């Protein structure tokens, strides 16, 4: 047998697909003894032994007295678990994503308690806590099963139902992260009752975002139901969360779920939003920053002839009616006479690789990807938005 391999035979191509499937559940009072949802999540596991490690948002614990005991009672009485560690408590809000210490605290407990690839990390909290816990789960043993229990509007309708996680590094949003599809997602509407006004309202901006680029009827519904949403009507919010999550998941399943290309349509309005969060040291919350980012990109879409001014006005008025400001002084932050927020365009290019791709608006319900931004027009848009925010506020 000839041991020499010819140059023509040295390449081996491997090709395979990995099926990904997970359920997003909608329930209320998840850890009530009579609620079978949490137990149902584990029905598709094949291992006999169930091992759980909980990570819980500190802000949620403050507003939900007795939650830890309720979780423990459910696990002992309903799941018949004999022994499991106390929950890891992470700080709520962006702080949990700004320091690697919070990720390592989860990794330490995964290591200490022998959480394997057949065990489960159960993350309960807002989007930032889910991101930090999800990142830890994604890199431990090259992937520990993750169950997300989002507790804010923004995480229930957007970030918590997707496949991404990440933490902030080098002063860049989500610079470190993985694509880690969850084992399951459970949306419990009862947790929404604990939210402050800003957090209730903040997640609505993500619904406006996805409606603008994917579903005109949904946009019209938000417009018609604005008063009920602002007044914290539970039924309206549940529909908004369900429809927004549905559109998010449809996009993931039909497009580039792991972003191997150079496009992120679901990040409409986000290139500026991420920089504004950073500039304000995250005192401007994500949903509020997204509302400003959407406003800016809508104005730019009008300034470049993609949409009519009347369409732009309709979007700006809706965001204002929902309780969002359209502008923040950080939009005018300068570095060598240049608007520093424009650095967000370059960071988006780096984050995705390849050409710059920004989603703009062609009409309500339909987005349009562009690969170049006229920076002079964008500067005009920023200055217009400053005046428009004052004008709408005074009217």
XYZ file of C-alpha atoms in Angstrom:
395
model
C 0.000 0.000 0.000
C 1.362 3.404 -0.994
C 1.885 5.453 2.196
C 2.298 8.685 0.257
C -0.758 10.950 0.032
C -1.030 13.047 -3.053
C -1.637 16.761 -2.736
C -5.031 16.295 -4.376
C -6.203 14.110 -1.475
C -5.091 16.148 1.546
C -8.307 18.091 2.134
C -11.145 16.605 4.159
C -14.339 18.582 4.344
C -16.625 18.059 7.323
C -20.234 19.195 7.201
C -22.982 18.677 9.758
C -26.022 20.403 11.168
C -26.990 20.599 14.802
C -30.731 20.607 15.495
C -31.764 23.246 18.022
C -35.197 23.227 19.642
C -36.471 24.857 22.804
C -39.830 25.928 24.172
C -40.851 29.330 25.462
C -43.496 28.841 28.155
C -45.986 31.436 29.368
C -47.322 31.035 32.865
C -48.103 32.766 36.152
C -46.741 32.031 39.633
C -44.173 29.526 38.369
C -43.195 28.094 41.736
C -46.699 27.604 43.119
C -47.130 23.911 44.080
C -50.136 23.575 41.771
C -48.261 24.946 38.740
C -46.821 22.053 36.661
C -44.844 24.219 34.215
C -41.407 24.057 35.845
C -41.639 20.289 36.286
C -42.844 19.927 32.690
C -39.666 21.592 31.407
C -37.637 18.566 32.503
C -39.877 16.004 30.807
C -37.593 15.816 27.753
C -34.370 15.172 29.648
C -33.113 11.582 29.444
C -31.076 11.369 32.655
C -32.724 10.084 35.813
C -30.886 12.369 38.230
C -31.881 16.031 38.186
C -29.324 18.589 39.309
C -30.039 22.320 39.433
C -28.067 25.464 40.211
C -30.134 28.655 40.552
C -28.864 32.159 39.786
C -31.232 34.897 40.976
C -31.424 38.660 40.454
C -30.878 40.533 43.752
C -33.390 43.214 42.774
C -36.053 40.582 42.206
C -35.413 39.054 45.629
C -35.845 42.449 47.285
C -39.243 42.894 45.663
C -40.409 39.285 46.018
C -40.150 38.327 49.690
C -40.085 34.591 50.235
C -39.047 33.718 46.676
C -36.014 31.696 47.750
C -38.077 29.622 50.150
C -40.763 29.145 47.508
C -38.170 27.814 45.050
C -36.718 25.472 47.646
C -40.147 24.127 48.644
C -41.076 23.497 44.997
C -37.804 21.686 44.322
C -38.127 19.521 47.421
C -41.863 18.744 47.272
C -42.624 18.730 43.535
C -39.290 17.813 41.932
C -38.276 15.554 44.836
C -34.767 16.962 45.011
C -33.021 15.977 48.199
C -30.117 18.365 48.125
C -29.204 21.385 46.066
C -27.104 24.505 46.718
C -28.469 27.877 47.759
C -29.067 30.240 44.833
C -26.246 32.457 43.609
C -27.331 36.083 43.983
C -26.182 38.504 41.269
C -26.791 42.259 41.320
C -29.650 43.353 39.093
C -29.066 45.712 36.193
C -26.047 46.319 34.014
C -23.635 45.962 36.944
C -23.818 42.182 36.584
C -22.483 42.510 33.014
C -19.774 45.055 33.704
C -17.552 42.887 35.894
C -16.121 39.462 35.160
C -16.318 38.731 38.904
C -20.021 37.961 38.583
C -19.386 35.431 35.824
C -16.613 33.775 37.812
C -18.857 33.544 40.888
C -21.242 31.408 38.824
C -18.342 29.368 37.417
C -17.016 28.795 40.937
C -20.327 27.276 42.024
C -20.651 25.199 38.848
C -17.248 23.764 39.689
C -17.893 23.395 43.434
C -21.192 21.539 43.100
C -20.260 19.366 40.132
C -22.730 20.893 37.707
C -22.169 18.883 34.526
C -23.316 19.206 30.936
C -26.367 17.171 31.921
C -27.200 19.492 34.816
C -29.080 22.780 34.640
C -28.293 26.382 35.449
C -31.605 28.141 36.113
C -31.220 31.914 35.714
C -34.026 34.073 37.130
C -33.916 37.814 36.600
C -33.624 40.684 34.182
C -31.723 40.580 30.923
C -28.346 41.531 32.398
C -28.427 38.758 34.995
C -29.550 36.281 32.324
C -26.628 37.417 30.155
C -24.015 36.977 32.881
C -25.375 33.615 34.055
C -25.862 32.484 30.461
C -22.284 33.364 29.553
C -21.001 31.339 32.501
C -23.215 28.394 31.530
C -22.078 28.683 27.922
C -18.368 28.400 28.692
C -18.437 25.899 31.583
C -17.730 22.403 30.215
C -18.251 23.986 26.752
C -21.931 24.355 27.592
C -24.136 23.583 30.577
C -27.894 23.399 30.014
C -29.478 26.786 30.624
C -33.053 27.556 31.659
C -33.976 31.225 31.527
C -36.744 32.739 33.641
C -36.876 36.377 32.452
C -38.522 38.763 34.897
C -38.693 42.056 32.982
C -40.664 43.114 29.920
C -37.461 43.587 27.931
C -36.089 40.155 28.749
C -39.429 38.365 28.284
C -40.103 39.810 24.848
C -36.583 40.073 23.448
C -33.221 39.198 24.975
C -34.351 36.327 27.169
C -36.001 34.323 24.384
C -33.070 34.414 21.957
C -29.805 32.485 21.665
C -27.236 35.110 22.675
C -25.584 36.171 25.892
C -22.724 38.500 26.660
C -20.967 40.824 29.038
C -19.417 44.243 28.515
C -15.646 44.481 28.055
C -13.197 47.068 26.712
C -16.009 49.604 27.199
C -17.963 47.803 24.498
C -21.425 46.328 24.866
C -21.453 42.509 24.782
C -17.826 42.253 23.649
C -17.525 38.877 25.383
C -20.260 36.313 24.838
C -21.441 33.116 23.231
C -24.330 31.810 21.227
C -25.942 29.410 23.682
C -29.514 28.335 22.884
C -31.403 27.769 26.139
C -32.892 24.447 27.129
C -36.125 26.353 27.821
C -37.449 29.836 28.563
C -40.248 30.459 31.063
C -42.072 33.798 31.094
C -43.919 34.327 34.372
C -46.207 37.345 34.178
C -46.381 37.622 37.958
C -42.797 38.883 38.085
C -43.753 41.889 35.960
C -45.805 43.267 38.832
C -42.567 43.917 40.731
C -41.184 46.263 38.061
C -40.550 49.950 38.498
C -42.218 52.229 35.981
C -39.047 52.658 33.925
C -38.572 48.914 33.560
C -42.215 48.276 32.683
C -42.059 50.923 29.968
C -38.499 50.207 28.824
C -39.201 46.831 27.268
C -41.927 48.280 25.055
C -39.268 49.928 22.887
C -38.108 46.489 21.709
C -41.670 45.726 20.629
C -41.794 48.995 18.670
C -38.480 48.018 17.091
C -39.574 44.609 15.842
C -42.977 45.957 14.737
C -41.305 48.683 12.662
C -39.131 46.261 10.713
C -41.436 43.240 10.548
C -45.137 43.808 11.269
C -47.151 46.949 10.485
C -50.287 45.500 12.100
C -48.391 45.034 15.343
C -47.188 48.639 15.161
C -50.779 49.814 14.703
C -51.865 47.666 17.648
C -49.208 49.254 19.889
C -50.332 52.694 18.733
C -53.992 51.886 19.499
C -53.212 50.279 22.861
C -50.725 52.889 24.057
C -52.895 54.150 26.905
C -53.520 50.663 28.258
C -49.833 49.781 28.051
C -48.789 52.975 29.819
C -51.397 52.330 32.524
C -49.920 48.860 33.120
C -52.808 46.831 31.773
C -51.704 43.234 32.202
C -53.700 41.793 29.298
C -52.247 44.287 26.811
C -48.725 43.699 28.081
C -49.091 39.947 27.809
C -50.125 40.243 24.164
C -47.243 42.636 23.462
C -44.740 40.239 25.042
C -46.138 37.199 23.244
C -46.218 38.820 19.795
C -42.796 40.404 20.179
C -41.267 37.111 21.343
C -42.994 35.306 18.488
C -41.533 37.670 15.881
C -38.110 37.404 17.513
C -38.169 33.609 17.382
C -39.482 33.557 13.805
C -36.510 35.686 12.792
C -34.023 33.408 14.538
C -35.439 30.270 12.932
C -35.648 31.700 9.421
C -32.451 33.717 9.253
C -28.863 33.817 10.414
C -29.383 32.668 14.009
C -25.688 32.699 14.907
C -24.851 35.871 12.950
C -22.235 34.372 10.661
C -22.998 37.095 8.138
C -22.774 40.852 8.572
C -26.384 41.671 9.421
C -28.387 41.960 12.635
C -31.877 43.167 11.662
C -33.161 42.784 15.217
C -30.649 45.416 16.318
C -32.473 48.232 14.544
C -31.680 51.372 16.536
C -29.039 49.630 18.623
C -25.784 50.937 17.173
C -26.374 54.303 18.850
C -28.196 52.842 21.858
C -25.179 50.806 22.955
C -22.908 53.859 22.889
C -25.442 55.992 24.773
C -25.678 53.386 27.527
C -21.900 53.443 27.848
C -21.704 57.266 27.815
C -24.221 57.523 30.673
C -22.489 54.781 32.667
C -25.686 52.772 32.117
C -27.897 55.218 34.020
C -29.785 55.326 30.720
C -31.414 51.923 30.628
C -31.309 49.708 27.571
C -34.938 50.174 26.540
C -34.666 53.948 26.924
C -31.483 54.003 24.856
C -33.118 51.834 22.189
C -36.034 54.288 21.940
C -33.544 57.091 21.244
C -31.658 54.905 18.777
C -34.890 54.078 16.934
C -35.764 57.785 16.842
C -32.370 58.659 15.393
C -32.481 55.997 12.692
C -36.041 56.957 11.754
C -34.997 60.607 11.344
C -31.998 59.508 9.282
C -34.269 57.284 7.161
C -36.385 60.354 6.428
C -33.375 62.625 5.830
C -32.013 60.175 3.245
C -35.348 59.773 1.450
C -36.263 56.259 2.558
C -39.458 57.300 4.355
C -41.751 60.319 4.366
C -41.565 62.860 7.162
C -45.135 61.938 8.142
C -43.975 58.362 8.750
C -41.075 59.571 10.867
C -43.412 61.859 12.842
C -45.748 58.957 13.538
C -42.932 56.883 15.039
C -41.544 59.732 17.149
C -44.991 60.603 18.489
C -45.687 56.995 19.447
C -42.404 56.700 21.346
C -43.145 59.957 23.161
C -46.683 58.817 24.006
C -45.234 55.615 25.463
C -43.180 57.750 27.838
C -39.794 57.796 26.097
C -37.522 60.755 25.542
C -36.295 61.006 21.964
C -32.976 62.591 22.814
C -30.248 62.646 25.433
C -27.414 65.220 25.671
C -24.874 62.426 25.223
C -25.840 62.341 21.534
C -23.910 65.616 21.219
C -20.813 64.380 23.048
C -17.803 65.502 21.021
C -14.311 64.176 20.441
C -12.163 66.403 18.243
C -15.311 68.133 16.951
C -16.887 64.824 15.907
C -19.992 63.327 17.489
C -18.574 60.501 19.547
C -21.727 58.401 19.218
C -20.725 57.734 15.603
C -18.046 55.394 16.955
C -20.941 52.971 17.423
C -21.015 52.444 13.652
C -17.430 51.174 13.645
C -18.081 48.974 16.665
C -21.027 47.391 14.861
C -18.755 46.660 11.900
C -16.210 45.014 14.206
C -18.848 43.098 16.132
C -20.252 41.517 12.991
C -17.167 41.403 10.791
C -17.099 42.319 7.143
C -19.077 45.238 5.767
C -21.030 47.696 7.849
C -24.695 46.741 7.829
C -27.268 48.966 9.491
C -31.018 48.395 9.455
C -33.065 51.460 8.508
C -36.751 51.966 7.816
C -38.269 51.730 4.337
C -41.849 51.845 5.576
C -43.620 50.884 8.773
C -43.364 47.113 8.927
C -40.430 46.872 6.531
C -36.748 47.448 7.183
C -33.973 48.089 4.703
C -30.313 47.220 5.169
C -27.710 49.778 4.123
C -23.942 49.434 4.026
C -22.916 53.081 4.126
C -23.887 55.919 6.435
C -23.678 59.570 5.392
C -22.152 61.017 8.538
C -23.162 64.576 7.674
C -26.797 63.444 7.321
C -26.500 61.554 10.589
C -25.205 64.686 12.309
C -28.155 66.613 10.870
C -30.435 63.916 12.257
C -28.935 64.236 15.741
C -29.412 68.024 15.755
C -32.969 67.643 14.440
C -33.792 65.144 17.156
C -32.609 67.537 19.860
C -35.073 70.171 18.652
C -37.864 67.657 18.005
C -37.636 66.280 21.535
C -38.113 69.810 22.899
C -40.888 70.588 20.438
C -42.965 67.467 21.155
C -42.409 67.910 24.869
C -43.689 71.473 24.744
C -46.789 70.623 22.697
